[in-house]
Backbone as a printed PyTorch tensor [residue, N CA C, xyz], in Angstrom:
tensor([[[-48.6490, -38.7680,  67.0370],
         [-48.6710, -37.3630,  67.3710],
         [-49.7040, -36.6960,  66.4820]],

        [[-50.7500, -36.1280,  66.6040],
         [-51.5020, -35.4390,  66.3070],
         [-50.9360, -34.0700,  65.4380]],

        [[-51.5870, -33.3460,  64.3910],
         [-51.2770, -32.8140,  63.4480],
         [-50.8100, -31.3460,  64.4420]],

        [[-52.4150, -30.8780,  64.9620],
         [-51.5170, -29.5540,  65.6420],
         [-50.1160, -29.3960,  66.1480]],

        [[-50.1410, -30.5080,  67.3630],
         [-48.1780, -30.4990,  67.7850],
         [-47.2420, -30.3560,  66.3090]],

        [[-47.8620, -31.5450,  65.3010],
         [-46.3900, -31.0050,  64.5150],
         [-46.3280, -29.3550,  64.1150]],

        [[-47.7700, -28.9140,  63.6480],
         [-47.6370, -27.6840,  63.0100],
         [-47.1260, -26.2490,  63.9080]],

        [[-47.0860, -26.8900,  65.4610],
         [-46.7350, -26.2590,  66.7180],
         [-45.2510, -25.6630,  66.5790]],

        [[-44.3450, -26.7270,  65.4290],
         [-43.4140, -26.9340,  65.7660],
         [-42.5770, -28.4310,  66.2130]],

        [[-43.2370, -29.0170,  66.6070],
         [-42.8510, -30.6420,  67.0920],
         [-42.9010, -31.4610,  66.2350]],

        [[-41.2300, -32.0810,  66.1390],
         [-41.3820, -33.0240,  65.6620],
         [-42.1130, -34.3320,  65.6850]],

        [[-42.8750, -35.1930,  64.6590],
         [-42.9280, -36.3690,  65.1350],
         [-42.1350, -37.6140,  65.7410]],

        [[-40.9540, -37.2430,  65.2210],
         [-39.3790, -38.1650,  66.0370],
         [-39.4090, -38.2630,  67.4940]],

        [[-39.8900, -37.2110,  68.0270],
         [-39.1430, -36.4110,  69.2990],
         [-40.5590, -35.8030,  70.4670]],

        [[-40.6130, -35.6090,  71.3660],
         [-41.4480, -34.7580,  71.8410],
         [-40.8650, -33.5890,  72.5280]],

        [[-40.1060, -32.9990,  71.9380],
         [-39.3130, -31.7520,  72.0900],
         [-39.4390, -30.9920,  70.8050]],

        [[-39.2710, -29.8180,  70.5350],
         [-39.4920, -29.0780,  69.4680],
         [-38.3510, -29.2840,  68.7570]],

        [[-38.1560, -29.5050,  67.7240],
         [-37.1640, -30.1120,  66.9510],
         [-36.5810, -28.5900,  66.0460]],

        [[-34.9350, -28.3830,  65.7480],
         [-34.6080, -27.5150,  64.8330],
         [-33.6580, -28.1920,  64.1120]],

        [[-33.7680, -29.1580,  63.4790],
         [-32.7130, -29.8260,  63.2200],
         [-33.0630, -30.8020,  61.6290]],

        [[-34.5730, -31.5360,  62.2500],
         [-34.6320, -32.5450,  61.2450],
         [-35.5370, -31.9510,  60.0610]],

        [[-36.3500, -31.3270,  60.4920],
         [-37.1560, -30.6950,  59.0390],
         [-37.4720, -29.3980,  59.3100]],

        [[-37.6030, -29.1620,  57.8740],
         [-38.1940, -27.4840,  57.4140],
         [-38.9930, -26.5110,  58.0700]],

        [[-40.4350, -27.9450,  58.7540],
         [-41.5660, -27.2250,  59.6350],
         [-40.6380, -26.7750,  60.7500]],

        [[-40.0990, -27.7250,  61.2010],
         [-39.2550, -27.1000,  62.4980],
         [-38.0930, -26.6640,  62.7290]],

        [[-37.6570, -25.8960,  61.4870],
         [-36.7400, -24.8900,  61.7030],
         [-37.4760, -23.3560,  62.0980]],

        [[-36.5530, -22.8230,  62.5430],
         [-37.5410, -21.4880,  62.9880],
         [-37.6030, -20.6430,  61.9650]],

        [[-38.6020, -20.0060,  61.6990],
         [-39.0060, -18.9580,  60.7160],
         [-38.6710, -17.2780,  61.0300]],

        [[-37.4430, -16.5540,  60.2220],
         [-37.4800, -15.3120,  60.2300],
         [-38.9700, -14.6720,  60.9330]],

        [[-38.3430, -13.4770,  61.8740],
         [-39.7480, -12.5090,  61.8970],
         [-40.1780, -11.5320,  60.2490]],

        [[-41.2690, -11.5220,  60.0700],
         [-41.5830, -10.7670,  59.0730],
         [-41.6840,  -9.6080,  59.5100]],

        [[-41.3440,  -8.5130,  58.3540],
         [-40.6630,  -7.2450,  58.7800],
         [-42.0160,  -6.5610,  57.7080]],

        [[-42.1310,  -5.1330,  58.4000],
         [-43.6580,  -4.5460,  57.3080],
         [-43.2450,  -4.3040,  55.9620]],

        [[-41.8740,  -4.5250,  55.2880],
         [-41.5300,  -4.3170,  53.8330],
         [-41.4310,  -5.6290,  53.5570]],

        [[-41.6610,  -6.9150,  54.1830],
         [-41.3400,  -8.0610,  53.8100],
         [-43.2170,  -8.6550,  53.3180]],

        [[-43.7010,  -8.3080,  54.1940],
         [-45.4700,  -7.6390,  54.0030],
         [-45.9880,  -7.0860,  52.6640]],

        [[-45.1000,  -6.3020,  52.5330],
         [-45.4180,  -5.0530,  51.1570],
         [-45.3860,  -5.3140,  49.9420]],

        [[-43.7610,  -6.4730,  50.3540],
         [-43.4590,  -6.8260,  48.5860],
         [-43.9330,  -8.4710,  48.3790]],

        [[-44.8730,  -8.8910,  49.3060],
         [-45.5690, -10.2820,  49.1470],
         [-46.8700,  -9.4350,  48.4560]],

        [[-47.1910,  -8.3900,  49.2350],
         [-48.4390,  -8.2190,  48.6700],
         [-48.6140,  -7.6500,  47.5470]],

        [[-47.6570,  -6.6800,  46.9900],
         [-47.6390,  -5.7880,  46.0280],
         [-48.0790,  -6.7270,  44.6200]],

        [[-47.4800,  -7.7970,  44.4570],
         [-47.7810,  -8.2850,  42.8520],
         [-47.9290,  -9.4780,  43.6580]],

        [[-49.5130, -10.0930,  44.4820],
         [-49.8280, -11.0780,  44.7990],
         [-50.8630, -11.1080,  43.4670]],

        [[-51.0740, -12.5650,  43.2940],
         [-52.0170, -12.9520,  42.2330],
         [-53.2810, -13.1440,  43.1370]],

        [[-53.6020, -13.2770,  44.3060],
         [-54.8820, -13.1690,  44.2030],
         [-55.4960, -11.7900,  45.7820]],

        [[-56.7470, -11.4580,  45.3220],
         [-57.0310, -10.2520,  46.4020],
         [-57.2410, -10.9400,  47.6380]],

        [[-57.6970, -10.3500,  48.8090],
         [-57.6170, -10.5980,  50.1640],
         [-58.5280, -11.3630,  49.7090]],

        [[-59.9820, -11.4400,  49.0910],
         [-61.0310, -11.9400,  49.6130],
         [-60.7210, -13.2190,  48.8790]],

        [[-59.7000, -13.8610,  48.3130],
         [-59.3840, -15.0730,  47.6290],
         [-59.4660, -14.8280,  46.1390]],

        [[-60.0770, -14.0910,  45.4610],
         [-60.2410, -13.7870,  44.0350],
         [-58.9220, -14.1900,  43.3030]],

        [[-58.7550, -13.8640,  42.1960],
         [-57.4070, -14.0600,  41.7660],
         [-57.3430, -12.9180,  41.0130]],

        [[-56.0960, -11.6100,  40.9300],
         [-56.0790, -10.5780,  40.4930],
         [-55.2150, -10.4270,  39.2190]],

        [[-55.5850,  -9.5380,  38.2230],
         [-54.7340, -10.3070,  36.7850],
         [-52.9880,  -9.8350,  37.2970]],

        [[-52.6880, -10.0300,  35.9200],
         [-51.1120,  -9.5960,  36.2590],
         [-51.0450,  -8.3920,  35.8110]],

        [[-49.7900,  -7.6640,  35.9000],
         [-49.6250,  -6.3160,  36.0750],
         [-49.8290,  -5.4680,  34.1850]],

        [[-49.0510,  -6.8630,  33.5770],
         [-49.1070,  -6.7800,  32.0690],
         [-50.2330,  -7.9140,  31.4580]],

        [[-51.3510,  -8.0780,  32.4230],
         [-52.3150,  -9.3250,  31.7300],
         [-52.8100,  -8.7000,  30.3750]],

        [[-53.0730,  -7.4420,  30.5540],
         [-53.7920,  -6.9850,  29.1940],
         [-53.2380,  -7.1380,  28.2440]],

        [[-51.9360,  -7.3240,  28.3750],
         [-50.8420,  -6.9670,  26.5800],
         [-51.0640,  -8.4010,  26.5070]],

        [[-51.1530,  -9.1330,  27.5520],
         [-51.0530, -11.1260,  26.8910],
         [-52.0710, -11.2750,  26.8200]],

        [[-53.5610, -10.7890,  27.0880],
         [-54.2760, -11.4100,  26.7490],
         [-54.6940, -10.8330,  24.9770]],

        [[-53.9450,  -9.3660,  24.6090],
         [-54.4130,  -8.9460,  23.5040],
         [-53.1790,  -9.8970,  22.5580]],

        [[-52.0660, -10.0130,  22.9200],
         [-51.1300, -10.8240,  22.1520],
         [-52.2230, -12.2340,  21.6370]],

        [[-52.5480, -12.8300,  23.2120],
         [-53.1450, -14.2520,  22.5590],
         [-54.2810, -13.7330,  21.4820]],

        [[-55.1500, -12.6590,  21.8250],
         [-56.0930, -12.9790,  20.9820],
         [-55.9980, -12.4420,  19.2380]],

        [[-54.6610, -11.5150,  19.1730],
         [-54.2700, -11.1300,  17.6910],
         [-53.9960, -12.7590,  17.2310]],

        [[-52.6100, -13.3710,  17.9230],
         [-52.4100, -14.2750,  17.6630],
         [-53.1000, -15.4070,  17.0210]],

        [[-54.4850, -15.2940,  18.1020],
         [-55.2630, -16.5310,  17.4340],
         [-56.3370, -16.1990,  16.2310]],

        [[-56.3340, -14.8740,  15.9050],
         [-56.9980, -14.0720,  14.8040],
         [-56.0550, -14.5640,  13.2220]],

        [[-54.8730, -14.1440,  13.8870],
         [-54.0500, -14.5270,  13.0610],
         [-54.0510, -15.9330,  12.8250]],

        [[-53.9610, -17.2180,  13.2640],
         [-53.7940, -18.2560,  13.0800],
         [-54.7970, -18.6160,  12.7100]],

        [[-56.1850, -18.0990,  13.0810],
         [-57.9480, -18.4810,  12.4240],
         [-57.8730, -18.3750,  10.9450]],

        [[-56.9270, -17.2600,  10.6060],
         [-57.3250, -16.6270,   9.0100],
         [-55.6460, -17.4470,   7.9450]],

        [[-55.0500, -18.1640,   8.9330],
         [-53.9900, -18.9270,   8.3410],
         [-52.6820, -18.3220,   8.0830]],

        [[-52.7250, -16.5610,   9.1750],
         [-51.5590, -16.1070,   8.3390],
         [-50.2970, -16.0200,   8.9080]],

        [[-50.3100, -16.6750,  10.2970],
         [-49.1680, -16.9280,  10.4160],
         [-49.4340, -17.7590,  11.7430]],

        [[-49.2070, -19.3190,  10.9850],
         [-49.1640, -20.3590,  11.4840],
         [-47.7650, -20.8970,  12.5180]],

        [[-46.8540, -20.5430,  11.8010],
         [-45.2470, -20.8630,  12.7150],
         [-44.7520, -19.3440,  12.0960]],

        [[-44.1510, -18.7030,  13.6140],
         [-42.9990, -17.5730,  13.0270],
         [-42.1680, -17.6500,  12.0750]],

        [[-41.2700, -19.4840,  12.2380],
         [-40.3330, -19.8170,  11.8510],
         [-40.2520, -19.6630,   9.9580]],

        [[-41.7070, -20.0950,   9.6490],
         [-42.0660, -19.8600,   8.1350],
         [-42.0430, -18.8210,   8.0860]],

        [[-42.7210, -17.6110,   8.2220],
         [-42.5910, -16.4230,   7.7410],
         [-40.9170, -15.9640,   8.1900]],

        [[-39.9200, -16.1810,   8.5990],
         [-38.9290, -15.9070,   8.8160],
         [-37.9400, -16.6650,   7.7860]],

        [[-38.3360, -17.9250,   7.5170],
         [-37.5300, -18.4570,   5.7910],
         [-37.9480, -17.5640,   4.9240]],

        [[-39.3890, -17.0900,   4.5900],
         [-39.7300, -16.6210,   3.4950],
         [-39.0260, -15.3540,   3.9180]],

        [[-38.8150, -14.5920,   4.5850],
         [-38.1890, -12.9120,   4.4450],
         [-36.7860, -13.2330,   3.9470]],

        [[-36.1640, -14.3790,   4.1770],
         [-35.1340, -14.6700,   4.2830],
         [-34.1980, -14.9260,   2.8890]],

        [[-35.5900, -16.0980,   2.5780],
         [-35.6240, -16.3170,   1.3050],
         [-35.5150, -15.4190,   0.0890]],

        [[-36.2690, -14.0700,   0.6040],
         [-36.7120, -13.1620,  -0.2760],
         [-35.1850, -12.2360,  -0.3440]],

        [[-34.4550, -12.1760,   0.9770],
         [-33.7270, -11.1810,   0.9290],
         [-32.2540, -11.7810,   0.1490]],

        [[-32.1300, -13.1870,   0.5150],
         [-30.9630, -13.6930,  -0.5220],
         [-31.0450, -13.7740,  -2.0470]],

        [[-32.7260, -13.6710,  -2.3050],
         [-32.8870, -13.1330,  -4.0730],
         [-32.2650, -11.9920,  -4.3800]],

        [[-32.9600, -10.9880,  -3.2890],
         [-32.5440,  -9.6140,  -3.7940],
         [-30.6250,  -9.5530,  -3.8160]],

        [[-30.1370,  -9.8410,  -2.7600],
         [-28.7740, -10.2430,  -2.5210],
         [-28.0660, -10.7880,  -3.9930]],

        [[-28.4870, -11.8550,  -4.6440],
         [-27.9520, -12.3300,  -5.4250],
         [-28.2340, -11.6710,  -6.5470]],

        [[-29.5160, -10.8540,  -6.5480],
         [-30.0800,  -9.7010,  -7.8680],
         [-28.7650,  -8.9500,  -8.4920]],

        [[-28.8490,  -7.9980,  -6.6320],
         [-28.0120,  -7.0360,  -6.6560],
         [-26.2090,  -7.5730,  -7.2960]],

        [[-25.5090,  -8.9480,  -6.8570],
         [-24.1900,  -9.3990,  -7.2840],
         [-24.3980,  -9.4430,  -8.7460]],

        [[-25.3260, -10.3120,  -9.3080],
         [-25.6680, -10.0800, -10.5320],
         [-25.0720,  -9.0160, -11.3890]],

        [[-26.0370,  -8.1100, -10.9030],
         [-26.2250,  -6.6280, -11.2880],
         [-24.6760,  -5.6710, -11.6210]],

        [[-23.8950,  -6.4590, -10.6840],
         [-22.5150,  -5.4740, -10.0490],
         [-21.3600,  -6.3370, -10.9790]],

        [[-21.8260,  -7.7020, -10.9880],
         [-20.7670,  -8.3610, -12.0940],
         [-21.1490,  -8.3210, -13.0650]],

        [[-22.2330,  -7.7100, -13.4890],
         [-22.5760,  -7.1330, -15.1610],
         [-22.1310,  -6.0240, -15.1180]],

        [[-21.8130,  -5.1260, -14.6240],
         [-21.4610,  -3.6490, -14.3430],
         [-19.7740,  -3.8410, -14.5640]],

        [[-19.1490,  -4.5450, -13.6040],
         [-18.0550,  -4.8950, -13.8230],
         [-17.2360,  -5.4230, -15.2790]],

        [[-18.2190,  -6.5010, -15.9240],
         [-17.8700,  -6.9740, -16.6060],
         [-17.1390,  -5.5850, -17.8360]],

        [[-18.5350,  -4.6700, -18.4150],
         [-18.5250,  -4.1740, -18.9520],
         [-17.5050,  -2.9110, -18.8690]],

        [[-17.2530,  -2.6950, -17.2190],
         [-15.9450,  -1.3120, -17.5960],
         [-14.8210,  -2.5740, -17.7220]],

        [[-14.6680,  -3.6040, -17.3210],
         [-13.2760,  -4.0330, -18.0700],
         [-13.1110,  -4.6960, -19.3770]],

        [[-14.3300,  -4.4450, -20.1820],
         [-14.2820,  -4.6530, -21.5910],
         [-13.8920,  -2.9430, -21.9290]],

        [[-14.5650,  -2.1070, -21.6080],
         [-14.0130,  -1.2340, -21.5420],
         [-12.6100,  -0.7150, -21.8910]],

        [[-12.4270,  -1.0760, -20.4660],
         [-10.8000,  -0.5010, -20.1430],
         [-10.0140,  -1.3130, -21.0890]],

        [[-10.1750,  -2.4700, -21.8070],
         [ -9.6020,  -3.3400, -22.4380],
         [ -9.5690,  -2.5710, -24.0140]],

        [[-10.6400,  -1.6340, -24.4510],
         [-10.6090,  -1.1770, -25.5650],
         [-10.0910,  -0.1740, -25.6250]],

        [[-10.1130,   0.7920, -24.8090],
         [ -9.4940,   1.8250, -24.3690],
         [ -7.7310,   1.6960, -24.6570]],

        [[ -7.2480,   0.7850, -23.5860],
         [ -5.8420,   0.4570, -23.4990],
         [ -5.4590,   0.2360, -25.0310]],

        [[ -5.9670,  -0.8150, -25.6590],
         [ -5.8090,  -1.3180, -26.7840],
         [ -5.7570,   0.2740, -27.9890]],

        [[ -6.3920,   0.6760, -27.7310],
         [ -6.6550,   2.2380, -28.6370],
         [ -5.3280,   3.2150, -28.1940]],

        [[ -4.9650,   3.4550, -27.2930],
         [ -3.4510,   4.0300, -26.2830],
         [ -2.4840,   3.8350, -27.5340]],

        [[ -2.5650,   2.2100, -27.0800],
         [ -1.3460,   1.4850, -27.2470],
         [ -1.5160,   1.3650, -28.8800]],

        [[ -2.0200,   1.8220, -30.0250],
         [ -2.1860,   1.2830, -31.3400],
         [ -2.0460,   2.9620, -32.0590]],

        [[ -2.4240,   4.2540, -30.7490],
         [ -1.8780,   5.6950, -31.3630],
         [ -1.0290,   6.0280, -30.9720]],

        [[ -0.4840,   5.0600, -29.9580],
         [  0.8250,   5.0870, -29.7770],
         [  2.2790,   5.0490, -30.5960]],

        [[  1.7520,   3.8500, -30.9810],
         [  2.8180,   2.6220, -32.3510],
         [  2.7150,   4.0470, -33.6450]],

        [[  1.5200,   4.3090, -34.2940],
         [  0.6730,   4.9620, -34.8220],
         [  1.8490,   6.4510, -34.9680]],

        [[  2.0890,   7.3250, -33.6000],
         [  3.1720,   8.2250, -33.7380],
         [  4.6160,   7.7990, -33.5220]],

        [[  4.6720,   6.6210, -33.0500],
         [  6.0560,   5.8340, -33.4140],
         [  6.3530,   5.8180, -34.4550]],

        [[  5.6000,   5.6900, -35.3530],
         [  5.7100,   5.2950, -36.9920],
         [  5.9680,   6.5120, -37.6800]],

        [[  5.1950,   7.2750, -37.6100],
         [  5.2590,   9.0140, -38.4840],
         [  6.6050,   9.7200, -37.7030]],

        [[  6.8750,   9.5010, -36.4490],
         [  7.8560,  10.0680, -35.8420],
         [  9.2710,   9.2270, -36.4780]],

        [[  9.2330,   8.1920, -37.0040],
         [ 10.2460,   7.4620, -37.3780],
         [ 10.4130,   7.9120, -38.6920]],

        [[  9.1310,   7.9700, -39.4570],
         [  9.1870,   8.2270, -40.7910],
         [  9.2730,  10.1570, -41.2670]],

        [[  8.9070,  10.3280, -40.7520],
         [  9.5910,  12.1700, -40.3470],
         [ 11.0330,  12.0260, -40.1100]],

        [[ 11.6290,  11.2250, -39.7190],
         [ 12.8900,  11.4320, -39.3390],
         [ 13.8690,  10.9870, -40.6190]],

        [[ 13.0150,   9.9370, -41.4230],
         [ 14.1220,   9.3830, -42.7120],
         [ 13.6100,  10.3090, -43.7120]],

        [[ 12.4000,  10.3710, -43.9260],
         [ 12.1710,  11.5440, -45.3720],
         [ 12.4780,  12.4290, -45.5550]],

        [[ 13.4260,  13.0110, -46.4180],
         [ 13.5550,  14.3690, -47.0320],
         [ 12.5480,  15.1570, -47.2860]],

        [[ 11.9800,  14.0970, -47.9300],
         [ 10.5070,  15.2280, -48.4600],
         [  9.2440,  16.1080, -47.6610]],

        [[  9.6340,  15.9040, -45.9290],
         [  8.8610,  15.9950, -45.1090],
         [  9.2850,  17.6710, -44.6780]],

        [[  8.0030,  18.6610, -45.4350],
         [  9.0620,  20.1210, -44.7120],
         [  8.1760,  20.5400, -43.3120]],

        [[  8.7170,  21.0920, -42.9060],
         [  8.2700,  21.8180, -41.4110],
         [  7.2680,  23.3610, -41.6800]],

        [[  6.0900,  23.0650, -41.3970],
         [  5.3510,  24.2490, -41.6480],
         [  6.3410,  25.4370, -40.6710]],

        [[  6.2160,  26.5240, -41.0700],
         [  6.3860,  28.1040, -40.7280],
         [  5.7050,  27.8820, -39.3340]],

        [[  6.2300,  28.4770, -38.5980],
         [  5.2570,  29.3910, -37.2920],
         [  4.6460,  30.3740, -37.9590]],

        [[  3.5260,  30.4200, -36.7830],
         [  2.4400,  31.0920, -37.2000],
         [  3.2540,  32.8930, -36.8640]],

        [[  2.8590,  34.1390, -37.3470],
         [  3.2480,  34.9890, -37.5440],
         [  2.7050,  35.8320, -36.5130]],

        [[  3.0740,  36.7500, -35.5230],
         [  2.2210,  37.8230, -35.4320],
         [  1.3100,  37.6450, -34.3730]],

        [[  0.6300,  36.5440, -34.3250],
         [  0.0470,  36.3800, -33.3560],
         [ -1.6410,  36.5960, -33.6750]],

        [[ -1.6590,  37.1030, -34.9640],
         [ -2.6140,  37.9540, -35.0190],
         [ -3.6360,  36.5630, -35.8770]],

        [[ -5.0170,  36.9250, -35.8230],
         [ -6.0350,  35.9310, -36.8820],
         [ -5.7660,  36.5150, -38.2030]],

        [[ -5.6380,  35.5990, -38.9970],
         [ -5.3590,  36.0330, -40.5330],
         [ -6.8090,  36.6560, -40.9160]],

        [[ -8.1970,  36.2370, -40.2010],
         [ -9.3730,  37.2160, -40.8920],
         [ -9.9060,  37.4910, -40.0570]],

        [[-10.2940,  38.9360, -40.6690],
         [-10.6090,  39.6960, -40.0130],
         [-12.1590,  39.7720, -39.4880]],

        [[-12.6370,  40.1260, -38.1790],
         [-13.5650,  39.7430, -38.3080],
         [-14.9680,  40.3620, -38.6400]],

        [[-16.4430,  39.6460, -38.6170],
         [-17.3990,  39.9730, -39.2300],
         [-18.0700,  41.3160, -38.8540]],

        [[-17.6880,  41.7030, -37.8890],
         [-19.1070,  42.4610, -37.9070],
         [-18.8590,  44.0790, -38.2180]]])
């Protein structure tokens, strides 16, 4: 069977138009003028055969050519490296900063440790005079103050 008949539609199996055994000869939808529109709208190449860029060719072709500017001058060979090194950099600072916060720490609970200790030692401290005020005779009780008034008078 000769090429036109098949592309006619006809199978080579058969000399009847075939819808059954292959693709060529199943029947083809009618094309509709929006089915037209959106083949043509973002076709890659123009009527006269040319090939037309893509809609975003300019951003890829300026991507490739930073890119390869960049890779000419060595400075960024794999993303993946410059993405350890930020990485790298930011778990220094990370561990700077813990550093920083358990030295901070350390020091208010030396702190609070001297503090407490000082409480607890003027504490004992009026335990003691309050105990010993209580057995001495010899301990007298100042006067209240009188009057209300300042004993001197003042300067000017």
């Amino acid at each position: 069977m000769n090429m036109a008949a098949m592309s006619a539609g006809w199978c080579g199996s058969r000399l009847t138009p075939c819808r059954l055994c292959c693709a060529a000869c199943l029947p083809q939808p009618r094309e509709t003028p929006a089915d037209r529109h959106r083949r043509t709208a973002h076709a890659k190449k123009n009527r006269d055969g040319t090939t037309r860029p893509g809609l975003y060719q300019h951003l890829g072709e300026e991507f490739e050519r930073r890119l390869k500017a960049q890779r000419d001058a060595g400075k960024a060979p794999d993303p993946r490296t410059s993405q350890i090194e930020r990485l790298k950099a930011q778990v220094a600072e990370l561990k700077e900063r813990v550093a920083k916060r358990d030295e901070a720490l350390a020091e208010l609970t030396a702190f609070k440790t001297l503090a407490v200790s000082r409480l607890t030692a003027q504490h004992e401290e009026l335990q003691r005079l309050r105990q010993q005020a209580s057995q001495d005779d010899n301990v007298r009780r100042l006067p209240a103050a009188c009057g209300g008034t300042a004993p001197y008078e003042s300067c000017n």
